[in-house]
Short mmCIF file of C-alpha atoms in Angstrom, two decimals:
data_model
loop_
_atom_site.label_atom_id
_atom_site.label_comp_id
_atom_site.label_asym_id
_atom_site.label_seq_id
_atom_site.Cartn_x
_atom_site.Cartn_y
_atom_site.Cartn_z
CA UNK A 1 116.13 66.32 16.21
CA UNK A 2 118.01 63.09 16.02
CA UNK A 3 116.68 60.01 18.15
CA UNK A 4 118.63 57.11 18.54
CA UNK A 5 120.32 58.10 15.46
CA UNK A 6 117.22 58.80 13.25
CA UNK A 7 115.78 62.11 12.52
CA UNK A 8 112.75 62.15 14.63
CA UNK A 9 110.11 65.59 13.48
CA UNK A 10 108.97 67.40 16.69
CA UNK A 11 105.15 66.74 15.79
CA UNK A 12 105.71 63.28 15.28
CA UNK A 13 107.40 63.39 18.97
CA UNK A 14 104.22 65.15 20.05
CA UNK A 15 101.94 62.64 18.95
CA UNK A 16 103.86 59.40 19.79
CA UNK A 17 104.18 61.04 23.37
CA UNK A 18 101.21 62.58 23.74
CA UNK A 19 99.18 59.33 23.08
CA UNK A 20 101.17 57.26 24.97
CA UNK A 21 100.19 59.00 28.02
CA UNK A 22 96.21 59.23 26.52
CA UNK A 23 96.31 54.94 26.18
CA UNK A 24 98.11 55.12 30.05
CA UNK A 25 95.82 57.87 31.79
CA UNK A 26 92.86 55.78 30.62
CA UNK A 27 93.70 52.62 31.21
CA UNK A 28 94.30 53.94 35.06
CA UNK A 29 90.96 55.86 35.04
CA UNK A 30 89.33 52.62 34.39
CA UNK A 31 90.94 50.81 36.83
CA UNK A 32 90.29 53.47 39.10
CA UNK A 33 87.05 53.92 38.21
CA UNK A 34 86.14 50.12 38.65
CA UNK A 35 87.88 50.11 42.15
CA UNK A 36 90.65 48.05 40.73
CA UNK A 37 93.72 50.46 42.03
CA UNK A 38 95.57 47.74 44.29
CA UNK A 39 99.22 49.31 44.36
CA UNK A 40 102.22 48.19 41.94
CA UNK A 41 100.43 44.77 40.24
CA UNK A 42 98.51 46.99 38.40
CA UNK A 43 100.38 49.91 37.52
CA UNK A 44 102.91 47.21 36.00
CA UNK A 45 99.90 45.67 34.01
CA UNK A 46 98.65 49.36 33.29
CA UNK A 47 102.43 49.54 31.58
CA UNK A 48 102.33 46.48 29.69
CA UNK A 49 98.88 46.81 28.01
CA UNK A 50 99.89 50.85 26.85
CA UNK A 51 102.83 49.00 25.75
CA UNK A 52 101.15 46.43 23.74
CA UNK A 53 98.51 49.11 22.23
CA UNK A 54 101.68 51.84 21.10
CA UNK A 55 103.18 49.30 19.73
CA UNK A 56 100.43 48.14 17.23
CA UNK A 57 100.10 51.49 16.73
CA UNK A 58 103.59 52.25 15.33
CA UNK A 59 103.49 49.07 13.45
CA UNK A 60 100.47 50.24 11.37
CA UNK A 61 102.44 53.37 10.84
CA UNK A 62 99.86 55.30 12.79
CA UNK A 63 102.66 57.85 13.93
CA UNK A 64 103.88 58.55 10.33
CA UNK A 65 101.86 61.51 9.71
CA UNK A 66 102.81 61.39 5.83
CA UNK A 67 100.93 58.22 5.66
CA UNK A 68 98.14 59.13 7.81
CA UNK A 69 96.40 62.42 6.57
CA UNK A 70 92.82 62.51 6.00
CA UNK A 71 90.41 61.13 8.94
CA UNK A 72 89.25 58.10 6.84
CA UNK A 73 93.09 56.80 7.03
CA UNK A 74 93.16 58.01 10.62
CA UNK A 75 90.33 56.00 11.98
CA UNK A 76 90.83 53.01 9.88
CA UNK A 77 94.34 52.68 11.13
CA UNK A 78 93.15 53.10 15.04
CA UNK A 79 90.75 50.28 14.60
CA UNK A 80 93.03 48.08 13.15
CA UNK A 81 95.82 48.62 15.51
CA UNK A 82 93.09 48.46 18.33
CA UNK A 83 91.55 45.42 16.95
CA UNK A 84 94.95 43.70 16.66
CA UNK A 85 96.23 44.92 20.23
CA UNK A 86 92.82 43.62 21.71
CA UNK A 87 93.08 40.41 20.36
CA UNK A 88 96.79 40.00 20.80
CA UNK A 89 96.30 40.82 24.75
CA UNK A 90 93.40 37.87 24.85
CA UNK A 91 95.66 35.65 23.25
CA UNK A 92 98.21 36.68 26.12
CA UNK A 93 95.80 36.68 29.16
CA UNK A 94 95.05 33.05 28.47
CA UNK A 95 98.39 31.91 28.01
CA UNK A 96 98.94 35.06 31.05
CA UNK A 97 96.27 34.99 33.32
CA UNK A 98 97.97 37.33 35.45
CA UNK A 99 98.66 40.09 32.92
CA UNK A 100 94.87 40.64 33.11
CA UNK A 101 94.02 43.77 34.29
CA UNK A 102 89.66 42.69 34.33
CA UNK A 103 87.39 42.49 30.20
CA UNK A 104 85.23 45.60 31.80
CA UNK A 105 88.06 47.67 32.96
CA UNK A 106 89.51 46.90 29.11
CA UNK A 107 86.42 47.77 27.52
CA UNK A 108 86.14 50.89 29.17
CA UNK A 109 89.59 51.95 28.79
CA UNK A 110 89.10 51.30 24.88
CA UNK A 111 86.20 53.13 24.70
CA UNK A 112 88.20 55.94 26.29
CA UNK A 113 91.02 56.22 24.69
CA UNK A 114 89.85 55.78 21.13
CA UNK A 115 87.69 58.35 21.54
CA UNK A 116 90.12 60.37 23.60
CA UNK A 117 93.12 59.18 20.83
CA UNK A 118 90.80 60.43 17.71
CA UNK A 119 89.56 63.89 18.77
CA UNK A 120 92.91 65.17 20.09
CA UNK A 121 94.56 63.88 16.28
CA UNK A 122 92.04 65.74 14.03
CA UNK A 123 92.64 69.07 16.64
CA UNK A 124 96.30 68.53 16.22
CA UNK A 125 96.13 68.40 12.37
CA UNK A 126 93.58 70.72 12.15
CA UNK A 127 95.86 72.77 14.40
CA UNK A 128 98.46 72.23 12.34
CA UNK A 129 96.87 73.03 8.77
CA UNK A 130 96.19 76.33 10.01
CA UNK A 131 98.80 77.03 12.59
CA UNK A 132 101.43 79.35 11.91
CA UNK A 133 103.69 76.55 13.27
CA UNK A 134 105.55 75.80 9.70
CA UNK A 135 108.70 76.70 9.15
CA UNK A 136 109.01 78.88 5.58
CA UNK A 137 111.25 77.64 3.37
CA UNK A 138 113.21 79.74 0.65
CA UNK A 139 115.35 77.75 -1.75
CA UNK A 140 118.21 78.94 -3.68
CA UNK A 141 118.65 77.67 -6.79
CA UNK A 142 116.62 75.94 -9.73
CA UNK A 143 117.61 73.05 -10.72
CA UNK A 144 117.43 69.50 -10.50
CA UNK A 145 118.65 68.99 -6.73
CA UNK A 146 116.77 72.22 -5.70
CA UNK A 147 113.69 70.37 -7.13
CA UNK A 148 114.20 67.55 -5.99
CA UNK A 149 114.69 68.96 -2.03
CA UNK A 150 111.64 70.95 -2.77
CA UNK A 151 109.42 68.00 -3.81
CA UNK A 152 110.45 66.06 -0.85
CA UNK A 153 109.13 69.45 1.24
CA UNK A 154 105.89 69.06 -0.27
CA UNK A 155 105.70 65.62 0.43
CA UNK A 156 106.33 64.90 3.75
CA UNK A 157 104.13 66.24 6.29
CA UNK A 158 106.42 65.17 9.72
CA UNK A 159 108.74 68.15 9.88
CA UNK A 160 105.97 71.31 8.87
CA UNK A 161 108.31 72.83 6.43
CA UNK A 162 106.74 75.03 3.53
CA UNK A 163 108.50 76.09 0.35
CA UNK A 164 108.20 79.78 -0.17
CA UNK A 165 109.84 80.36 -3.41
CA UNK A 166 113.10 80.11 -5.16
CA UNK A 167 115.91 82.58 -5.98
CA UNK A 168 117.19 82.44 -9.38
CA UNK A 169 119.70 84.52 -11.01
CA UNK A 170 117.62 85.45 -14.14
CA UNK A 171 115.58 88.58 -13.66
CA UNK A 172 113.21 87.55 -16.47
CA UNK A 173 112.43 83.99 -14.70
CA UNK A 174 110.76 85.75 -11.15
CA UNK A 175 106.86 84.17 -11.60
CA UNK A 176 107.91 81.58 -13.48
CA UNK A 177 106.30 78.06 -11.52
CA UNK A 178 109.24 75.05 -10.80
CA UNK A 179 108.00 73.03 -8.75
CA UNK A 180 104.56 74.09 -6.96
CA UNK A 181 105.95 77.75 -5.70
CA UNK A 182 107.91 79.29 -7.79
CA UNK A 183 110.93 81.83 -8.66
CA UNK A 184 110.65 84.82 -6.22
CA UNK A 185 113.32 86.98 -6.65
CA UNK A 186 117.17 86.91 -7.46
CA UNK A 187 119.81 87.16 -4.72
CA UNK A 188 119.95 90.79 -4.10
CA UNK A 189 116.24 89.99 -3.16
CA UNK A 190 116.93 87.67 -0.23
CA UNK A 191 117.30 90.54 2.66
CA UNK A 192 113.74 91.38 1.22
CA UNK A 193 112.47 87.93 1.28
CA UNK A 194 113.31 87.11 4.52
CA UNK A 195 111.23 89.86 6.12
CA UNK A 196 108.11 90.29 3.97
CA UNK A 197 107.49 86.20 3.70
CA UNK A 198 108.65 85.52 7.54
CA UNK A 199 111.32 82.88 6.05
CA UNK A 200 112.89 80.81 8.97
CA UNK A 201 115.38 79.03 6.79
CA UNK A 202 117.18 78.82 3.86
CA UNK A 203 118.15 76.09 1.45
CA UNK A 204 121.01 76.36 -0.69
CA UNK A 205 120.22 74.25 -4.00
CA UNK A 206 123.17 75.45 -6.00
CA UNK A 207 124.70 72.73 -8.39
CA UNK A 208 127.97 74.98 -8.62
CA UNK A 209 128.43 77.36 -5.78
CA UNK A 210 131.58 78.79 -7.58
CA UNK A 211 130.85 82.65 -8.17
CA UNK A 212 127.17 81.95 -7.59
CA UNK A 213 127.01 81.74 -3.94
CA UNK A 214 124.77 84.87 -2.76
CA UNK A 215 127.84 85.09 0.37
CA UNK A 216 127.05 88.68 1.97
CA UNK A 217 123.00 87.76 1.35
CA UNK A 218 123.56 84.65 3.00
CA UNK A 219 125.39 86.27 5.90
CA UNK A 220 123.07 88.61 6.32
CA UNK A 221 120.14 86.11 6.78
CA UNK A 222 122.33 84.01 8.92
CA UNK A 223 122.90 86.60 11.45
CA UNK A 224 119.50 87.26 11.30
CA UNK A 225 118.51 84.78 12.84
CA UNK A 226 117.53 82.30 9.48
CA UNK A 227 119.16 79.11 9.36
CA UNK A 228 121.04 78.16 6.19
CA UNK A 229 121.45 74.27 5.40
CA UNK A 230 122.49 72.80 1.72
CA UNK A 231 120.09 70.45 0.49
CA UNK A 232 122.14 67.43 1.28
CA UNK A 233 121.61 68.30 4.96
CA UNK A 234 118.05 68.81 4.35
CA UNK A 235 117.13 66.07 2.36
CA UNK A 236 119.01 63.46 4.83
CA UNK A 237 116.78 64.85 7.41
CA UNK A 238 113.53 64.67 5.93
CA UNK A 239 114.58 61.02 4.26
CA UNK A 240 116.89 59.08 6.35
CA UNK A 241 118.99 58.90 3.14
CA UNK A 242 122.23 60.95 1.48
CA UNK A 243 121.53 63.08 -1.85
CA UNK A 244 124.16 61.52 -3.74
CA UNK A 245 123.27 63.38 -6.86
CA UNK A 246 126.55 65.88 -7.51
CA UNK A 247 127.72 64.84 -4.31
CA UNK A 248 131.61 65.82 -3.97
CA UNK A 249 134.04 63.76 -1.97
CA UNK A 250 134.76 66.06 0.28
CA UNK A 251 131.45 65.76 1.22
CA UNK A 252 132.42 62.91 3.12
CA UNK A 253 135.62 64.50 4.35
CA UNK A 254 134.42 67.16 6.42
CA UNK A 255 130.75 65.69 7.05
CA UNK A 256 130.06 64.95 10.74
CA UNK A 257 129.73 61.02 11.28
CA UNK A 258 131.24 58.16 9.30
CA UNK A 259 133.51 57.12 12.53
CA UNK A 260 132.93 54.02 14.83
CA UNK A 261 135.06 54.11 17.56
CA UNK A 262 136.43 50.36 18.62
CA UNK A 263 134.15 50.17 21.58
CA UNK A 264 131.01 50.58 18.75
CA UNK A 265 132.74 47.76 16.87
CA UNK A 266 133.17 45.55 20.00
CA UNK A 267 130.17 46.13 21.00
CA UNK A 268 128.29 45.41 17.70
CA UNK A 269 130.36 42.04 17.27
CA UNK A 270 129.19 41.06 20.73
CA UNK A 271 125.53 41.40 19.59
CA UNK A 272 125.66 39.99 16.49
CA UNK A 273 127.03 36.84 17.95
CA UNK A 274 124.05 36.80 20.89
CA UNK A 275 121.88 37.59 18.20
CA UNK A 276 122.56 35.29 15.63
CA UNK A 277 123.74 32.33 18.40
CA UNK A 278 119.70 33.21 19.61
CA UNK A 279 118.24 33.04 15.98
CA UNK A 280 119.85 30.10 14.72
CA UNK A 281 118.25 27.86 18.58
CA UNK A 282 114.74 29.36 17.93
CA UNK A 283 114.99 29.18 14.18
CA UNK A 284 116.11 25.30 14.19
CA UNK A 285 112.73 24.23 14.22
CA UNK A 286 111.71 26.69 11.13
CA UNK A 287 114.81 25.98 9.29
CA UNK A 288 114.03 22.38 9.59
CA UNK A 289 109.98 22.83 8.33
CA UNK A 290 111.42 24.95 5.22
CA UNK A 291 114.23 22.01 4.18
CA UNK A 292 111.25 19.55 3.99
CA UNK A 293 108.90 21.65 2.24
CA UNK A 294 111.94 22.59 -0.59
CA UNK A 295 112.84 18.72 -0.47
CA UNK A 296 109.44 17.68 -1.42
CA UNK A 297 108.64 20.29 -3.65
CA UNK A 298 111.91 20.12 -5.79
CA UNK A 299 114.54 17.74 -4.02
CA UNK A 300 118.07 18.31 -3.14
CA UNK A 301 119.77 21.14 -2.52
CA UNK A 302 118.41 22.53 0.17
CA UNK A 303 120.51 24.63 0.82
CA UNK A 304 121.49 27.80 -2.04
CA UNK A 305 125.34 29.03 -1.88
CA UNK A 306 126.24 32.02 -3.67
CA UNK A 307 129.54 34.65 -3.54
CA UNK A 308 128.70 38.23 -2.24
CA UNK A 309 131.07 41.35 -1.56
CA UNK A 310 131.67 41.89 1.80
CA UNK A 311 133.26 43.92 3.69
CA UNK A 312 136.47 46.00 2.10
CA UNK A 313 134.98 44.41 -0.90
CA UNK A 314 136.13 40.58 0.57
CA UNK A 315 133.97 37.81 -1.60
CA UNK A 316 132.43 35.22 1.24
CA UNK A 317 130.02 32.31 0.28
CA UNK A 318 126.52 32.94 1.48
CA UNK A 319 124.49 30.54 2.88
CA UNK A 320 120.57 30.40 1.81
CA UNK A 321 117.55 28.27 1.61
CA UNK A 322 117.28 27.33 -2.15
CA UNK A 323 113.97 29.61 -3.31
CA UNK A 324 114.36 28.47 -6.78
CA UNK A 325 115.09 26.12 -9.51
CA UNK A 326 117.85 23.64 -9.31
CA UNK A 327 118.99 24.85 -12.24
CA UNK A 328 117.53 28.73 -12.94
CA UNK A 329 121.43 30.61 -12.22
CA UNK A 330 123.00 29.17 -15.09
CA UNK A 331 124.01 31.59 -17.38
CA UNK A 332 124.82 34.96 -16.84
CA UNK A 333 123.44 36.14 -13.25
CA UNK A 334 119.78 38.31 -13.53
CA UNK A 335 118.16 41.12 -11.35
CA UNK A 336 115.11 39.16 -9.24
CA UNK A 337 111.67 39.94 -10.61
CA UNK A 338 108.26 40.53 -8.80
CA UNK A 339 106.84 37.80 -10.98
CA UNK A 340 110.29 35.53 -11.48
CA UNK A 341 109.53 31.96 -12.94
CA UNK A 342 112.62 30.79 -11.76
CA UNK A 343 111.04 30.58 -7.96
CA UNK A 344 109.35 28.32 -6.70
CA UNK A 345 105.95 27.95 -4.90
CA UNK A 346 107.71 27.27 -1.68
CA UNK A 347 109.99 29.90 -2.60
CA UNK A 348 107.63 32.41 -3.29
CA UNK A 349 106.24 31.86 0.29
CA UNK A 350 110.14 31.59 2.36
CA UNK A 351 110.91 34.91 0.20
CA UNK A 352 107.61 36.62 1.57
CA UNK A 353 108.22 35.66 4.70
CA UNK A 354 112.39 35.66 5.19
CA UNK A 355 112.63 31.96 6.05
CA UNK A 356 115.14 31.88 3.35
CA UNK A 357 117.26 34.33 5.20
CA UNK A 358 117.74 32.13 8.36
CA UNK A 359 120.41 30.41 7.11
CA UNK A 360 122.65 33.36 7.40
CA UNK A 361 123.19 33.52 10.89
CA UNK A 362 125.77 30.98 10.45
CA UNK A 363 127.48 33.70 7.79
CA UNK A 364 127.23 35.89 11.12
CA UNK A 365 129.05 33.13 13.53
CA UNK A 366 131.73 32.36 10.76
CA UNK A 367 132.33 37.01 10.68
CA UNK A 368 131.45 37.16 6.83
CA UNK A 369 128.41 39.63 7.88
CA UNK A 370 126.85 41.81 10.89
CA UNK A 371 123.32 41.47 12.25
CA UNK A 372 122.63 44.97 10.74
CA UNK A 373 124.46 46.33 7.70
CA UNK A 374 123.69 47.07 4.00
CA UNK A 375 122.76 43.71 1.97
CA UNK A 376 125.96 41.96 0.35
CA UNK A 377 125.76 41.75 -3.40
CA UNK A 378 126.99 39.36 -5.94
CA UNK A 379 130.75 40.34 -7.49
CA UNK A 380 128.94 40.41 -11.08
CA UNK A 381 126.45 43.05 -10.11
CA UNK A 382 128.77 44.97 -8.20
CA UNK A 383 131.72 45.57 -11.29
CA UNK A 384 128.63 46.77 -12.87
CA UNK A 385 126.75 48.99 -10.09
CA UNK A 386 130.56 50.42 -9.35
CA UNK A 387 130.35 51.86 -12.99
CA UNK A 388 127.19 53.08 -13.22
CA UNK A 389 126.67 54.70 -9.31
CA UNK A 390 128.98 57.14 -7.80
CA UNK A 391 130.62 56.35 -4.34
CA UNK A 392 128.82 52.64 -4.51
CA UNK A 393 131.93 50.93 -3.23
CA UNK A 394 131.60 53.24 0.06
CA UNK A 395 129.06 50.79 1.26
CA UNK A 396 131.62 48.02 1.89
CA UNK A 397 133.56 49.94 4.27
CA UNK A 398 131.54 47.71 7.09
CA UNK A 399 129.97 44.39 6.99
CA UNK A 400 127.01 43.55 5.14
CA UNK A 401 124.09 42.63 7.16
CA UNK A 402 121.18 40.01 7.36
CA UNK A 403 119.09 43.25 7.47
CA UNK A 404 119.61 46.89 7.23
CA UNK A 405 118.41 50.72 7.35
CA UNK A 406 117.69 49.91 2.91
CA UNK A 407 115.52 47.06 3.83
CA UNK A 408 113.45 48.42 5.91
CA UNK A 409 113.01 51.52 4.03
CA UNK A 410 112.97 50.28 0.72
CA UNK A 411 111.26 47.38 -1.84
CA UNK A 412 113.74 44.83 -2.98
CA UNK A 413 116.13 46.23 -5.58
CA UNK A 414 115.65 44.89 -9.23
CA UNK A 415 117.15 47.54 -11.35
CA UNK A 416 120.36 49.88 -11.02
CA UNK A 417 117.55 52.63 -10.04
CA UNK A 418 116.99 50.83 -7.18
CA UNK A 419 120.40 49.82 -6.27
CA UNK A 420 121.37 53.94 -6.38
CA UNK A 421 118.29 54.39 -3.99
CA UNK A 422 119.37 52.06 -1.76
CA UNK A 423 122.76 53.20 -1.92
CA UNK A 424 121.52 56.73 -0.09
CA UNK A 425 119.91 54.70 2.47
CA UNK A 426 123.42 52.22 3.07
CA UNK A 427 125.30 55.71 2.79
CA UNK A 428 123.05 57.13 6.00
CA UNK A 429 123.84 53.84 7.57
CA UNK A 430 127.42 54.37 7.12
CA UNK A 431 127.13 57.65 8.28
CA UNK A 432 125.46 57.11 11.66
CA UNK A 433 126.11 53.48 12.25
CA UNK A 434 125.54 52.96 16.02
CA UNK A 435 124.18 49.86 18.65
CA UNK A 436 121.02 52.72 18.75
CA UNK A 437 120.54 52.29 15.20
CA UNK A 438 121.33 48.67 14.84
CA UNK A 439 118.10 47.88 17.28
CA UNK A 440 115.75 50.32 16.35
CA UNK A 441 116.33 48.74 12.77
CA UNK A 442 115.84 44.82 14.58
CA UNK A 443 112.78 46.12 15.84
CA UNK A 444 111.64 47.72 12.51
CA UNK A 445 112.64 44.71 10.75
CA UNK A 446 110.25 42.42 12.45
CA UNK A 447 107.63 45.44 11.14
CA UNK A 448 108.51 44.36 7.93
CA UNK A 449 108.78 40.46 8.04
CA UNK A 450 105.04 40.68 9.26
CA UNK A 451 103.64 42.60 6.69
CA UNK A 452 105.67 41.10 4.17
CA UNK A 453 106.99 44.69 2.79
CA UNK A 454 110.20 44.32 0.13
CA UNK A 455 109.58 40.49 -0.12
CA UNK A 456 110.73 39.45 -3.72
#
């Protein structure tokens, strides 16, 4: 299912809501239990503190259940998230007083819920591992974007989708392994398939449908009951990204999404403008700190200008804090490098943390770029990426953002590998740009900025 815009797995749902109300339930049993229940007050407090918890939870990716697997990861990511919510709310109760809803009512509630949070997670996956809850998975086709689909499948754990086997044309190939199932049977075997192995959907992984397309199988299956998806559709869901591999333009023809509608645009200009008219009051002092630390460390300029594509592939000037050399861009322009001795020491540290960045609210005021939107690039880079990646010049169809669905999903790009990776995350973007989208990826972004993830 789709949650403000984002493909959201039902278990992950299940968990998120299930311990919301677990953190909520005990926090009121404690107050309860300590003769605390005086009406509203505390029910508001109650709402805050579950607040506070969930949402150290989520930002130690405690709710991606790819990540968190075995109960060593599981309990090492509750007691952080605890630890840091705990902590967090004593820093707030003495600036707060009010907020405080008692230290023994907290303490009990902790004890509670962590225990309460940790048993119900290991029955869930343990549940789960040996439920017949997953969906089986048959995948037609065998090559590269069928294995590709199918690896994804076996690596994310969120939607409970299992790979049953693949259908090949060849006969001679049935046993033979591809990916970790392997080739089942050929088309005529799909009617088969689908009742002996239970399959509840099926994945069409064909690089050329023409003349190859199983059609009265397919049928068959679909009136059945089995749901039949292409692997684009699949892989978008389980990734948050578009398969761009062999992707056909009329892909993006007939493909629900890609359309904004002018209230959307109004609406998202309106926002950027509150949002970068905000950043750029509570930034001033920030912005200020960073110009002295670059002016001591390496002088004048402070301030780093540099043409990037916009939108309908319009060059603008953007506006950064100098992270490097004075004179370390002369020459022909170069990818940025993990370990790149053209930064500086102050650089290295506004990079990690996106002070360098701040100046770009002003490229917001002046319209050059959105709040939220793929990451501009420099004109050199993008003659070169428009070569080498199909449909790259897609991405300036809207503004480039300050941040954006690739940042937050992936490291900063340093290669044309990474620049086609990001490319099926600015692609999704495209696809379901929406104000939803645009602040759940604000919120995700500040996720990021803290832990320093993609920094280079």
């Amino acid at each position: 299912m789709q949650l403000f815009s984002r493909y959201v797995s039902p278990r992950g749902l299940t968990v998120f809501t299930c311990e919301l109300f677990l953190i909520g339930g005990s926090l009121m049993m404690a107050v309860a239990l300590r003769g605390q229940a005086d009406a509203s007050p505390t029910y508001l407090k109650i709402g805050l503190v579950t607040l506070l918890y969930v949402l150290c939870l989520y930002y130690n990716d405690f709710y991606d259940l790819t990540v968190v697997q075995s109960s060593r990861e599981l309990i090492v990511r509750l007691c952080q998230a605890a630890g840091t919510a705990t902590l967090l709310l004593a820093i707030i109760t003495i600036a707060v007083p009010g907020i405080s809803i008692g230290n023994g009512t907290l303490v009990l509630s902790l004890f509670v819920f962590l225990g309460a949070i940790l048993a119900w997670r290991l029955a869930f996956n343990r549940f789960l591992r040996s439920s017949p809850l997953e969906e089986r998975i048959l995948v037609i086709g065998t090559g590269t974007i069928a294995r590709a689909v199918a690896r994804q499948i076996l690596l994310q754990r969120d939607f409970g989708y299992r790979v049953v086997g693949f259908i090949d044309n060849d006969p001679a190939r049935i046993g033979e392994r591809i990916v970790n199932p392997g080739i089942v049977g050929t088309p005529a075997d799909i009617p088969r398939l689908v009742v002996e192995r239970g399959i509840d959907r099926i994945v069409v992984g064909l690089t050329d449908r023409r003349g190859k397309l199983p059609v009265n199988e397919l049928l068959w299956a679909k009136l059945s009951g089995v749901a039949v998806e292409d692997t684009t559709t699949v892989y978008e869901r389980l990734t948050g990204k578009i398969l761009i591999d062999d992707l056909k333009p009329s892909w993006f023809i007939f493909s629900d999404g890609f359309r904004v509608s002018r209230l959307t645009r109004v609406l998202k200009r309106t926002i950027d403008l509150g949002f970068a008219f905000t950043g750029f009051v509570l930034a001033a002092p920030l912005i200020a700190l960073t110009a002295l630390a670059i002016w001591f460390e390496t002088g004048r300029p402070i301030l780093y200008r540099q043409e990037r594509v916009g939108e309908r592939g319009r060059v603008f000037t953007l506006f950064k804090m100098r992270s490097m050399h004075v004179d370390a861009e002369r020459g022909t322009p170069q990818w940025a490098a993990s370990d790149d001795d053209r930064v500086t020491r102050v650089g290295r540290f506004i990079r990690a943390t996106r002070l360098d960045e701040l100046p770009q609210f002003w490229n917001v005021l002046r319209g050059d770029m959105s709040f939220v939107g793929p990451r501009p690039e420099r004109p050199f880079f993008v003659d070169q990426l428009e070569r080498a990646i199909p449909f790259y010049q897609q991405r300036h169809v809207v503004r480039p953002g300050v941040t954006g669905w690739a940042q937050i999903k992936y490291r900063y790009g340093s290669s044309v590998e990474d620049a086609m990776e990001k490319l099926r995350y600015d692609l999704y973007y495209v696809k379901h740009l929406s104000i939803a989208l645009d602040l759940t990826i604000v919120f995700d972004t500040v996720k990021v900025t803290l832990f320093s993830k993609g920094a280079q």
